[in-house]
Backbone as JSON, one array per atom type, in Angstrom:
{
  "sequence": "MRTRLLGGVAAVIVAIIGTVLLITYVNGADRRAFASTETQDVYVVQKPIAAGTRAESLGDSIVKRPLPKAAIAENAVTDLSSLKGKALSADLEPGEELLASRFVEPAALQTPGRVDVPAGLQEVTVRLPIERVVGGTLSAGDTVGVFLSLPKDNRHPDQTQLSYHKVLVTGVQLATGAAAPNNADAPAPDTEKKSSGALGGSKSTSTNTGEYLVTLARTAADAERIVFTSEFGKVYLSKEPAGAKENNGGVLDRTKVFR",
  "N": [[-25.02, 64.87, 0.35], [-26.12, 63.26, 2.35], [-28.14, 62.15, 0.89], [-26.75, 60.58, -1.0], [-25.62, 58.73, 0.73], [-27.88, 57.42, 1.76], [-28.76, 56.34, -0.62], [-26.69, 54.55, -1.16], [-26.94, 52.74, 0.98], [-29.45, 51.72, 0.41], [-28.89, 50.42, -1.98], [-27.19, 48.38, -1.12], [-28.96, 46.9, 0.47], [-30.79, 46.07, -1.47], [-29.09, 44.46, -2.99], [-28.5, 42.43, -1.17], [-31.03, 41.29, -0.79], [-31.48, 40.43, -3.37], [-29.47, 38.48, -3.62], [-30.29, 36.57, -1.71], [-32.72, 35.79, -2.84], [-31.77, 34.67, -5.21], [-30.24, 32.5, -4.27], [-32.26, 30.99, -3.07], [-33.74, 30.39, -5.31], [-31.92, 28.83, -6.8], [-31.51, 26.68, -5.05], [-33.96, 25.52, -5.19], [-34.03, 24.59, -7.71], [-33.37, 21.91, -8.4], [-35.55, 20.57, -7.25], [-37.68, 21.61, -8.75], [-36.93, 20.74, -11.26], [-37.13, 18.0, -10.99], [-39.75, 17.69, -10.44], [-41.76, 16.46, -11.94], [-40.64, 14.05, -12.34], [-39.71, 10.73, -11.55], [-37.75, 10.03, -8.79], [-34.8, 8.89, -6.97], [-32.96, 8.53, -3.97], [-29.5, 8.53, -3.97], [-26.01, 7.82, -3.34], [-23.53, 10.23, -4.03], [-20.35, 11.24, -5.24], [-18.54, 13.88, -3.79], [-16.09, 14.88, -3.19], [-12.69, 14.22, -4.19], [-11.75, 10.78, -4.04], [-9.47, 8.39, -2.98], [-8.22, 5.31, -4.36], [-8.47, 2.29, -2.48], [-9.52, 3.34, -0.19], [-11.42, 2.75, 2.7], [-14.86, 1.79, 3.08], [-16.01, 2.65, 5.43], [-14.66, 4.97, 5.89], [-15.41, 7.01, 4.22], [-16.81, 9.33, 4.87], [-17.45, 12.83, 4.63], [-16.93, 12.88, 1.97], [-18.76, 11.96, 0.29], [-22.22, 12.4, -0.64], [-25.75, 12.22, -0.16], [-28.09, 12.31, -2.72], [-31.04, 13.2, -4.6], [-31.74, 11.6, -7.63], [-32.84, 11.27, -11.05], [-34.59, 8.28, -11.64], [-34.25, 6.97, -14.03], [-31.71, 7.66, -14.77], [-29.98, 6.56, -13.01], [-27.34, 4.39, -12.15], [-27.23, 0.79, -12.36], [-26.09, -0.53, -10.14], [-25.89, 1.42, -8.19], [-25.15, 2.89, -5.02], [-27.28, 2.87, -2.3], [-27.42, 2.36, 0.31], [-25.12, 2.54, 2.75], [-24.33, 0.61, 4.57], [-24.22, -1.75, 3.24], [-21.72, -1.88, 2.2], [-19.92, -2.4, 4.15], [-16.76, -3.03, 5.53], [-15.47, -3.21, 3.11], [-13.33, -1.99, 0.39], [-12.34, 0.69, -1.81], [-11.71, 0.08, -5.25], [-10.73, 1.72, -7.18], [-9.79, 5.11, -8.08], [-12.01, 7.84, -7.33], [-13.91, 10.55, -8.67], [-15.33, 13.85, -8.11], [-18.84, 14.12, -8.58], [-19.36, 11.63, -9.63], [-21.44, 8.72, -9.4], [-21.75, 6.68, -6.52], [-20.77, 3.45, -6.74], [-21.55, 0.07, -6.13], [-20.07, -1.89, -7.37], [-17.52, -0.91, -7.46], [-16.31, -1.5, -5.11], [-14.36, -3.74, -3.21], [-13.14, -6.69, -1.46], [-10.64, -5.93, 0.96], [-8.34, -7.54, 0.82], [-8.16, -8.2, -1.82], [-6.97, -6.05, -2.99], [-4.39, -6.12, -2.29], [-1.08, -6.26, -3.34], [0.36, -9.09, -4.93], [2.6, -11.06, -3.01], [3.11, -9.16, -1.06], [2.79, -7.45, 2.09], [1.06, -5.36, 4.44], [2.64, -2.39, 5.68], [3.46, -1.77, 9.06], [1.9, 0.77, 11.09], [3.63, 3.84, 11.53], [6.13, 2.95, 10.78], [8.59, 2.79, 8.13], [9.32, 1.7, 4.75], [12.11, -0.02, 3.38], [14.14, -1.07, 0.73], [16.4, -3.66, -0.04], [18.88, -4.94, -2.18], [19.81, -8.18, -2.69], [21.95, -11.06, -3.01], [21.21, -14.58, -3.47], [22.36, -16.14, -1.42], [22.3, -14.49, 0.75], [19.77, -14.23, 1.57], [18.65, -16.34, 2.94], [18.77, -18.5, 1.16], [16.74, -17.9, -0.62], [14.32, -18.45, 0.57], [12.61, -16.74, 1.82], [9.54, -15.01, 2.51], [6.93, -12.56, 2.04], [5.76, -11.22, 5.05], [7.25, -12.82, 6.7], [9.59, -12.74, 9.48], [12.8, -11.38, 10.09], [16.29, -11.58, 11.0], [18.64, -8.97, 10.88], [21.79, -8.63, 9.65], [24.59, -6.58, 9.77], [27.49, -5.79, 8.06], [30.66, -4.3, 7.96], [33.57, -3.22, 6.18], [37.08, -3.1, 7.08], [38.74, -0.06, 8.1], [40.96, 2.76, 8.42], [40.83, 3.06, 11.14], [39.21, 1.08, 12.23], [38.61, -2.46, 12.53], [37.48, -5.16, 10.34], [33.99, -5.62, 10.77], [31.06, -7.17, 12.13], [27.59, -7.34, 12.89], [24.64, -8.57, 14.4], [22.21, -6.66, 14.01], [19.46, -6.0, 14.09], [16.46, -7.44, 15.25], [13.87, -9.76, 14.38], [12.62, -8.42, 12.2], [10.07, -7.19, 10.15], [9.31, -8.54, 7.0], [8.07, -6.99, 4.25], [7.84, -7.36, 1.56], [8.94, -9.45, -1.14], [10.81, -9.72, -3.97], [11.88, -10.65, -7.29], [14.85, -9.62, -9.06], [13.85, -8.45, -11.3], [11.53, -7.29, -10.52], [9.27, -8.79, -10.39], [7.05, -10.81, -8.38], [8.64, -12.88, -6.03], [9.15, -16.41, -6.11], [8.88, -18.75, -3.42], [11.6, -20.54, -2.54], [11.59, -22.59, -0.73], [9.22, -23.83, -1.07], [9.38, -24.96, -3.52], [9.08, -27.66, -5.88], [10.71, -30.8, -5.39], [13.55, -31.73, -7.35], [13.34, -34.06, -10.05], [15.29, -36.67, -10.04], [15.47, -38.85, -11.66], [14.77, -38.15, -14.15], [15.97, -36.46, -16.97], [16.69, -33.31, -18.43], [15.73, -32.83, -21.74], [15.96, -32.4, -25.3], [14.42, -33.94, -26.82], [11.26, -35.19, -27.97], [8.85, -35.37, -25.5], [10.68, -35.3, -23.51], [11.56, -34.2, -20.22], [11.42, -30.91, -18.81], [13.83, -28.95, -17.08], [13.27, -27.65, -13.82], [14.52, -25.45, -12.52], [15.09, -23.34, -9.74], [15.02, -19.8, -8.92], [18.19, -18.3, -9.01], [19.35, -15.89, -8.85], [19.39, -12.44, -7.95], [17.63, -10.89, -5.21], [15.02, -8.63, -4.3], [14.42, -7.35, -1.33], [12.11, -6.1, 0.87], [11.95, -4.23, 3.78], [10.42, -3.4, 6.92], [11.07, -0.71, 8.86], [12.16, 1.7, 11.38], [12.91, 5.19, 10.71], [15.55, 5.84, 11.49], [16.78, 3.31, 11.7], [16.49, 2.45, 9.07], [18.24, 4.19, 7.79], [20.74, 3.2, 8.66], [20.72, 0.67, 7.57], [20.66, 1.27, 4.82], [23.12, 2.63, 4.58], [24.94, 0.57, 5.19], [24.33, -1.2, 3.14], [25.27, 0.25, 1.0], [28.04, 0.59, 1.54], [29.01, -1.68, 2.71], [28.0, -4.94, 3.62], [24.87, -6.65, 3.71], [23.17, -9.14, 5.45], [20.54, -11.51, 5.79], [18.69, -13.36, 8.18], [16.35, -15.98, 8.72], [14.12, -15.32, 11.17], [11.98, -16.35, 13.29], [9.15, -15.67, 15.52], [9.66, -17.07, 17.9], [12.41, -17.3, 18.09], [15.55, -17.13, 19.81], [17.19, -14.24, 21.08], [20.18, -13.96, 21.33], [22.61, -12.79, 20.55], [26.09, -11.71, 20.33], [26.89, -8.98, 20.29], [29.01, -6.52, 18.64], [31.07, -8.04, 16.25], [34.38, -8.99, 15.63], [37.52, -10.24, 14.26], [38.82, -11.02, 16.59], [36.91, -12.11, 18.21], [35.93, -14.24, 16.9], [37.37, -16.69, 17.04], [37.64, -18.6, 19.83]],
  "CA": [[-24.21, 63.84, 1.0], [-27.04, 62.33, 3.02], [-28.89, 61.44, -0.16], [-25.86, 59.54, -1.55], [-25.48, 57.69, 1.76], [-29.11, 56.62, 1.77], [-28.78, 55.56, -1.86], [-25.75, 53.44, -1.02], [-27.54, 51.76, 1.88], [-30.54, 51.07, -0.33], [-28.28, 49.52, -2.98], [-26.7, 47.2, -0.4], [-30.14, 46.12, 0.87], [-31.32, 45.44, -2.69], [-28.15, 43.4, -3.36], [-28.69, 41.31, -0.23], [-32.31, 40.65, -1.12], [-31.3, 39.73, -4.65], [-28.65, 37.28, -3.38], [-31.15, 35.6, -1.02], [-33.69, 35.26, -3.81], [-31.04, 33.82, -6.15], [-29.92, 31.24, -3.59], [-33.52, 30.26, -2.92], [-34.11, 29.88, -6.64], [-31.0, 27.76, -7.17], [-31.78, 25.52, -4.19], [-35.21, 24.88, -5.61], [-33.94, 24.18, -9.11], [-33.47, 20.45, -8.49], [-36.93, 20.16, -6.95], [-38.52, 21.95, -9.9], [-36.55, 19.9, -12.4], [-37.58, 16.63, -10.74], [-41.14, 17.73, -9.97], [-42.58, 15.51, -12.69], [-39.78, 12.9, -12.63], [-39.54, 9.82, -10.41], [-36.36, 10.07, -8.35], [-34.36, 8.02, -5.88], [-31.76, 9.05, -3.3], [-28.29, 7.69, -4.09], [-24.8, 8.51, -2.9], [-22.74, 10.84, -5.09], [-19.05, 11.71, -4.78], [-18.4, 15.34, -3.83], [-14.66, 15.17, -3.04], [-11.89, 13.1, -4.73], [-11.52, 9.67, -3.11], [-8.39, 7.55, -3.49], [-8.38, 3.85, -4.33], [-8.03, 1.69, -1.23], [-10.25, 3.92, 0.93], [-12.45, 1.86, 3.25], [-16.22, 2.34, 3.03], [-16.28, 3.31, 6.69], [-13.89, 6.22, 5.96], [-15.81, 7.92, 3.15], [-17.14, 10.6, 5.52], [-18.13, 13.85, 3.85], [-16.51, 12.82, 0.56], [-19.96, 11.59, -0.47], [-23.46, 13.01, -0.17], [-26.91, 11.55, -0.72], [-28.86, 13.24, -3.53], [-32.06, 12.59, -5.46], [-31.45, 11.59, -9.06], [-33.89, 10.59, -11.83], [-34.37, 6.84, -11.63], [-33.81, 6.53, -15.35], [-30.3, 7.98, -14.95], [-29.2, 5.93, -11.95], [-26.7, 3.13, -12.53], [-27.89, -0.39, -11.8], [-25.54, -0.9, -8.83], [-25.65, 2.61, -7.39], [-25.27, 2.62, -3.59], [-28.32, 3.6, -1.57], [-27.27, 2.01, 1.72], [-23.69, 2.35, 3.01], [-24.08, -0.59, 5.37], [-23.96, -2.87, 2.34], [-20.31, -1.83, 1.81], [-19.12, -2.54, 5.36], [-15.57, -3.87, 5.45], [-14.9, -3.23, 1.76], [-12.48, -0.86, 0.03], [-12.44, 1.12, -3.2], [-10.74, -0.52, -6.16], [-10.28, 2.74, -8.14], [-10.0, 6.49, -7.65], [-13.3, 8.42, -7.7], [-13.89, 12.0, -8.83], [-16.62, 14.49, -7.79], [-19.9, 14.01, -9.59], [-19.63, 10.22, -9.93], [-22.29, 7.96, -8.49], [-21.05, 5.66, -5.75], [-21.22, 2.17, -7.25], [-21.15, -1.09, -5.33], [-19.09, -2.67, -8.13], [-16.19, -0.34, -7.26], [-15.81, -1.9, -3.8], [-13.93, -5.13, -3.13], [-12.52, -7.05, -0.2], [-9.31, -5.32, 1.03], [-7.29, -8.49, 0.42], [-8.07, -8.22, -3.28], [-6.15, -4.91, -3.41], [-3.01, -6.34, -1.87], [-0.2, -6.75, -4.39], [0.9, -10.4, -4.6], [3.93, -11.01, -2.42], [3.26, -7.97, -0.23], [1.96, -7.28, 3.28], [1.0, -3.96, 4.84], [3.66, -1.91, 6.61], [2.84, -1.31, 10.3], [1.84, 2.22, 11.27], [4.78, 4.45, 12.16], [7.37, 2.48, 10.17], [8.72, 3.0, 6.69], [9.86, 0.54, 4.05], [13.37, 0.16, 2.68], [14.42, -2.27, -0.06], [17.81, -3.98, -0.27], [19.09, -5.93, -3.25], [20.71, -9.16, -2.09], [22.07, -12.35, -3.69], [20.42, -15.65, -2.85], [22.97, -16.64, -0.19], [22.09, -13.57, 1.86], [18.34, -14.21, 1.88], [18.31, -17.7, 3.4], [18.57, -19.37, 0.01], [15.52, -17.57, -1.36], [13.15, -19.05, 1.24], [11.84, -15.71, 2.51], [8.27, -14.58, 1.94], [6.31, -11.42, 2.71], [5.14, -11.63, 6.31], [8.28, -13.42, 7.56], [10.43, -11.82, 10.25], [14.19, -11.74, 9.85], [17.37, -10.88, 11.66], [19.4, -8.19, 9.9], [23.2, -8.55, 9.96], [25.3, -5.51, 9.08], [28.94, -6.02, 8.04], [31.42, -3.2, 7.36], [34.99, -3.57, 6.02], [38.01, -2.34, 7.92], [39.29, 1.2, 7.62], [42.18, 3.14, 9.13], [40.63, 3.04, 12.6], [38.39, -0.04, 12.7], [38.77, -3.72, 11.79], [36.22, -5.67, 9.78], [33.04, -5.83, 11.86], [29.73, -7.68, 11.82], [26.68, -7.34, 14.03], [23.22, -8.84, 14.21], [21.77, -5.35, 14.51], [18.01, -5.88, 14.28], [15.78, -8.72, 15.42], [12.46, -9.94, 14.04], [12.21, -7.34, 11.31], [9.03, -7.66, 9.23], [9.51, -8.47, 5.55], [6.79, -6.6, 3.63], [7.8, -7.75, 0.16], [10.09, -10.15, -1.7], [10.69, -9.73, -5.43], [13.08, -10.92, -8.08], [15.49, -8.38, -9.51], [13.02, -7.89, -12.37], [10.37, -6.66, -9.92], [8.19, -9.78, -10.27], [6.98, -11.46, -7.07], [9.59, -13.99, -5.97], [8.66, -17.67, -5.56], [9.6, -19.19, -2.24], [12.33, -21.76, -2.89], [11.27, -23.65, 0.22], [8.01, -24.51, -1.55], [9.6, -25.48, -4.87], [9.08, -29.12, -5.91], [12.03, -31.44, -5.45], [13.87, -32.14, -8.72], [13.21, -35.49, -10.36], [16.64, -37.11, -10.43], [15.4, -39.95, -12.61], [14.5, -37.6, -15.46], [16.93, -35.45, -17.38], [16.19, -32.4, -19.44], [16.06, -33.32, -23.07], [15.3, -31.72, -26.4], [13.6, -34.92, -27.51], [9.83, -35.13, -27.7], [8.5, -36.08, -24.28], [11.68, -35.08, -22.48], [11.1, -33.26, -19.2], [12.17, -29.67, -18.7], [14.31, -28.7, -15.72], [12.5, -26.62, -13.13], [15.44, -24.83, -11.57], [14.56, -22.16, -9.07], [15.8, -18.6, -9.15], [19.49, -18.26, -8.32], [19.88, -14.55, -9.02], [19.28, -11.51, -6.84], [16.31, -10.63, -4.68], [14.72, -7.33, -3.73], [13.72, -7.63, -0.08], [11.65, -4.85, 1.49], [11.87, -4.36, 5.24], [9.73, -2.33, 7.64], [11.9, -0.25, 9.97], [12.1, 3.12, 11.69], [13.76, 5.99, 9.83], [16.95, 5.73, 11.92], [17.27, 1.98, 11.33], [16.57, 2.42, 7.6], [19.49, 4.88, 7.43], [21.87, 2.32, 8.91], [20.64, -0.42, 6.58], [21.06, 1.83, 3.53], [24.56, 2.9, 4.63], [25.67, -0.7, 5.1], [24.1, -1.73, 1.8], [26.12, 1.02, 0.1], [29.47, 0.53, 1.83], [29.36, -2.96, 3.3], [27.14, -6.04, 3.21], [23.72, -6.96, 4.54], [22.71, -10.53, 5.41], [19.28, -11.73, 6.51], [18.4, -14.71, 8.67], [14.93, -16.15, 9.04], [14.06, -15.25, 12.62], [10.57, -16.37, 13.71], [8.83, -15.04, 16.81], [10.21, -17.82, 19.03], [13.87, -17.39, 18.06], [16.23, -16.45, 20.91], [18.01, -13.09, 20.68], [21.36, -14.05, 22.21], [23.83, -12.45, 19.82], [27.14, -11.22, 21.22], [27.36, -7.62, 20.01], [29.83, -6.32, 17.44], [32.01, -9.15, 16.1], [35.56, -8.9, 14.75], [38.24, -11.52, 14.27], [39.22, -11.4, 17.94], [35.82, -12.82, 18.86], [35.52, -15.4, 16.1], [38.02, -17.89, 17.58], [37.76, -18.55, 21.28]],
  "C": [[-25.09, 62.79, 1.65], [-27.8, 61.5, 1.99], [-28.04, 60.31, -0.75], [-25.69, 58.39, -0.56], [-26.7, 56.79, 1.8], [-29.21, 55.77, 0.51], [-27.85, 54.36, -1.8], [-26.3, 52.34, -0.14], [-28.63, 50.99, 1.17], [-30.0, 50.07, -1.34], [-27.79, 48.24, -2.33], [-27.87, 46.29, -0.02], [-30.71, 45.38, -0.33], [-30.42, 44.28, -3.12], [-28.31, 42.18, -2.47], [-29.97, 40.56, -0.55], [-32.19, 39.85, -2.4], [-30.51, 38.44, -4.48], [-29.47, 36.2, -2.71], [-32.12, 34.96, -1.99], [-33.0, 34.3, -4.8], [-30.71, 32.47, -5.53], [-31.16, 30.38, -3.43], [-33.94, 29.63, -4.23], [-33.25, 28.7, -7.04], [-31.27, 26.51, -6.36], [-33.04, 24.79, -4.6], [-35.17, 24.36, -7.02], [-34.09, 22.67, -9.27], [-34.89, 19.98, -8.25], [-37.86, 20.46, -8.13], [-38.23, 21.04, -11.1], [-37.09, 18.48, -12.26], [-39.06, 16.55, -10.35], [-42.01, 16.69, -10.66], [-41.79, 14.25, -13.03], [-39.64, 12.04, -11.38], [-38.07, 9.76, -10.05], [-36.08, 9.05, -7.25], [-33.09, 8.61, -5.28], [-30.62, 8.06, -3.43], [-27.1, 8.52, -3.62], [-23.98, 8.97, -4.11], [-21.44, 11.37, -4.5], [-18.99, 13.24, -4.87], [-16.97, 15.81, -3.57], [-13.88, 13.99, -3.62], [-11.63, 12.05, -3.65], [-10.49, 8.74, -3.73], [-8.74, 6.07, -3.41], [-7.82, 3.3, -3.03], [-8.75, 2.23, -0.02], [-11.34, 2.96, 1.39], [-13.81, 2.57, 3.21], [-16.53, 3.12, 4.29], [-15.59, 4.68, 6.8], [-14.29, 7.23, 4.89], [-16.21, 9.29, 3.68], [-17.9, 11.57, 4.63], [-17.65, 13.91, 2.41], [-17.69, 12.43, -0.33], [-21.17, 12.28, 0.14], [-24.62, 12.29, -0.85], [-27.78, 12.58, -1.45], [-29.93, 12.51, -4.3], [-31.65, 12.7, -6.92], [-32.6, 10.9, -9.79], [-33.6, 9.09, -11.89], [-33.83, 6.33, -12.95], [-32.32, 6.75, -15.56], [-29.4, 7.29, -13.94], [-28.63, 4.6, -12.43], [-27.33, 1.96, -11.77], [-27.4, -0.73, -10.39], [-25.15, 0.33, -8.0], [-25.94, 2.31, -5.92], [-26.34, 3.5, -2.97], [-28.21, 3.38, -0.06], [-25.8, 1.69, 1.99], [-23.38, 1.09, 3.8], [-23.78, -1.81, 4.5], [-22.49, -2.95, 1.92], [-19.38, -2.07, 3.0], [-17.95, -3.5, 5.16], [-14.9, -3.89, 4.1], [-14.11, -1.95, 1.48], [-12.61, -0.56, -1.46], [-11.35, 0.49, -4.06], [-10.19, 0.49, -7.17], [-10.52, 4.13, -7.55], [-11.37, 6.98, -8.12], [-13.18, 9.94, -7.74], [-15.27, 12.57, -8.51], [-17.6, 14.39, -8.95], [-20.25, 12.58, -9.93], [-20.62, 9.65, -8.92], [-21.4, 6.95, -7.75], [-21.61, 4.3, -6.16], [-20.69, 1.02, -6.41], [-20.07, -1.9, -6.04], [-17.67, -2.15, -7.98], [-15.57, -0.77, -5.93], [-15.52, -3.39, -3.78], [-13.4, -5.42, -1.73], [-11.09, -6.49, -0.17], [-8.19, -6.25, 0.57], [-7.09, -8.52, -1.09], [-7.2, -7.09, -3.81], [-4.68, -5.11, -3.09], [-2.19, -6.9, -3.02], [0.34, -8.11, -4.0], [2.32, -10.28, -4.05], [4.17, -9.81, -1.54], [2.37, -8.07, 1.0], [2.03, -5.82, 3.68], [2.14, -3.61, 5.81], [2.97, -1.4, 7.87], [2.89, 0.21, 10.42], [3.09, 2.72, 11.99], [6.11, 4.01, 11.58], [7.41, 2.86, 8.7], [9.39, 1.79, 6.07], [11.17, 0.9, 3.35], [13.7, -1.16, 1.98], [15.93, -2.43, -0.25], [17.88, -5.07, -1.34], [20.17, -6.9, -2.8], [20.78, -10.43, -2.94], [21.42, -13.46, -2.86], [21.02, -16.14, -1.54], [22.77, -15.71, 0.99], [20.61, -13.46, 2.23], [17.85, -15.62, 2.19], [17.96, -18.6, 2.21], [17.28, -19.1, -0.76], [14.27, -18.14, -0.73], [12.3, -18.01, 1.97], [10.57, -15.37, 1.76], [7.79, -13.34, 2.68], [5.57, -11.91, 3.93], [6.12, -12.33, 7.24], [8.95, -12.33, 8.4], [11.86, -12.32, 10.16], [15.11, -11.01, 10.82], [18.18, -10.18, 10.6], [20.83, -8.05, 10.4], [23.84, -7.45, 9.13], [26.8, -5.76, 9.2], [29.62, -4.85, 7.33], [32.89, -3.58, 7.27], [35.86, -2.68, 6.9], [38.38, -1.01, 7.25], [40.52, 1.55, 8.45], [42.05, 3.02, 10.64], [39.93, 1.8, 13.11], [38.71, -1.3, 11.89], [37.46, -4.07, 11.08], [35.27, -5.99, 10.93], [31.69, -6.32, 11.33], [28.87, -7.65, 13.08], [25.29, -7.74, 13.58], [22.5, -7.64, 14.83], [20.29, -5.27, 14.83], [17.37, -7.26, 14.31], [14.33, -8.64, 14.94], [11.9, -8.76, 13.23], [11.19, -7.89, 10.3], [9.44, -7.48, 7.78], [8.16, -8.14, 4.91], [6.71, -6.97, 2.16], [9.07, -8.47, -0.24], [9.87, -10.26, -3.21], [11.99, -10.22, -6.05], [13.65, -9.6, -8.54], [14.68, -7.71, -10.6], [11.82, -7.12, -11.83], [9.19, -7.61, -9.77], [8.22, -10.39, -8.87], [7.86, -12.7, -7.08], [8.91, -15.26, -5.45], [9.48, -18.05, -4.35], [10.27, -20.52, -2.56], [12.07, -22.9, -1.93], [10.06, -24.45, -0.24], [8.19, -25.13, -2.93], [9.62, -27.0, -4.84], [10.49, -29.67, -6.02], [12.31, -31.89, -6.88], [13.76, -33.65, -8.88], [14.55, -35.97, -10.9], [16.62, -38.21, -11.47], [15.14, -39.45, -14.02], [15.51, -36.52, -15.76], [16.3, -34.57, -18.44], [16.64, -32.86, -20.8], [15.32, -32.52, -24.12], [14.38, -32.67, -27.15], [12.15, -34.78, -27.11], [9.52, -35.97, -26.47], [9.53, -35.92, -23.19], [11.2, -34.04, -21.48], [12.0, -32.04, -19.17], [12.63, -29.49, -17.25], [13.54, -27.55, -15.11], [13.38, -25.97, -12.08], [14.83, -23.57, -10.99], [15.47, -20.98, -9.31], [17.1, -18.62, -8.36], [20.13, -16.88, -8.45], [19.74, -13.71, -7.77], [17.83, -11.27, -6.46], [16.21, -9.18, -4.2], [13.86, -7.58, -2.5], [13.38, -6.29, 0.58], [11.37, -5.09, 2.96], [11.14, -3.17, 5.84], [10.56, -1.95, 8.86], [11.64, 1.23, 10.25], [13.05, 3.87, 10.75], [15.24, 5.83, 10.19], [17.55, 4.38, 11.53], [17.42, 1.87, 9.81], [17.85, 3.1, 7.13], [20.68, 3.94, 7.56], [21.9, 1.16, 7.9], [21.1, 0.07, 5.21], [22.57, 2.07, 3.5], [25.35, 1.6, 4.46], [25.5, -1.33, 3.73], [25.02, -1.05, 0.78], [27.61, 0.71, 0.3], [29.93, -0.78, 2.48], [28.48, -4.07, 2.74], [26.03, -6.23, 4.22], [23.36, -8.42, 4.34], [21.4, -10.61, 6.2], [19.2, -13.17, 6.98], [16.9, -14.81, 8.9], [14.82, -16.28, 10.56], [12.59, -15.2, 13.07], [10.39, -15.81, 15.12], [9.49, -15.75, 17.98], [11.72, -17.9, 19.07], [14.49, -16.59, 19.2], [17.14, -15.35, 20.38], [19.25, -13.03, 21.57], [22.64, -13.76, 21.45], [24.82, -11.74, 20.75], [27.68, -9.84, 20.91], [28.18, -7.56, 18.74], [30.93, -7.39, 17.4], [33.14, -8.75, 15.16], [36.35, -10.17, 14.91], [38.69, -11.95, 15.66], [38.17, -12.21, 18.66], [35.37, -14.07, 18.1], [36.09, -16.69, 16.7], [38.22, -17.71, 19.07], [38.1, -19.9, 21.84]]
}
């Protein structure tokens, strides 16, 4: 019994020594492989990194390793300070070299007609005809008033309320999903020229008169109310800049319309 116990202990000790030797050998493999090769330290990805990640937030997703100079890409990153203020333009996977060409100015990643949603809010999109979006003059970055109107039922009359003030518009698109042009910036029509099929005739440049997809940044509770009204009533938007006065009169029905 004692002999078997001593044999087991000896086996464990031999296993531990073998593991230490193996780790030491593996750790020295790169040094032995590069012993006769000229190397340079570059940053390599060791954890997946999503597109849009700022250079300052890479953290332990990258590590600096020596690689043979002959195998290093021309724009491999050796100094993270050169990427300050920039963001990744594509997803990166472990094993890739960190390349300066993959980093761009954050503004270059912003989808046309979009602005960032403030922290803590979520985005909700409503589909509205042109008369409910200030004639198509809204742009991403504008702030709007949100009017909610519900039809009468057995207990309530028709009601309207300016429910939310200075709501940030994070995106404005046409019903097709394309970025919407701002009708306020459209050129005035040339009344002296008429559209014609004849050679040299001018083409009409009518602006969009269809529906718009307007994305708003709101809290979860407010988004619920906007979605409900969009489903069962009507939503109108007003352009409400920072200096606009918030002097609405609460819930409006026909008794308050005529005074």
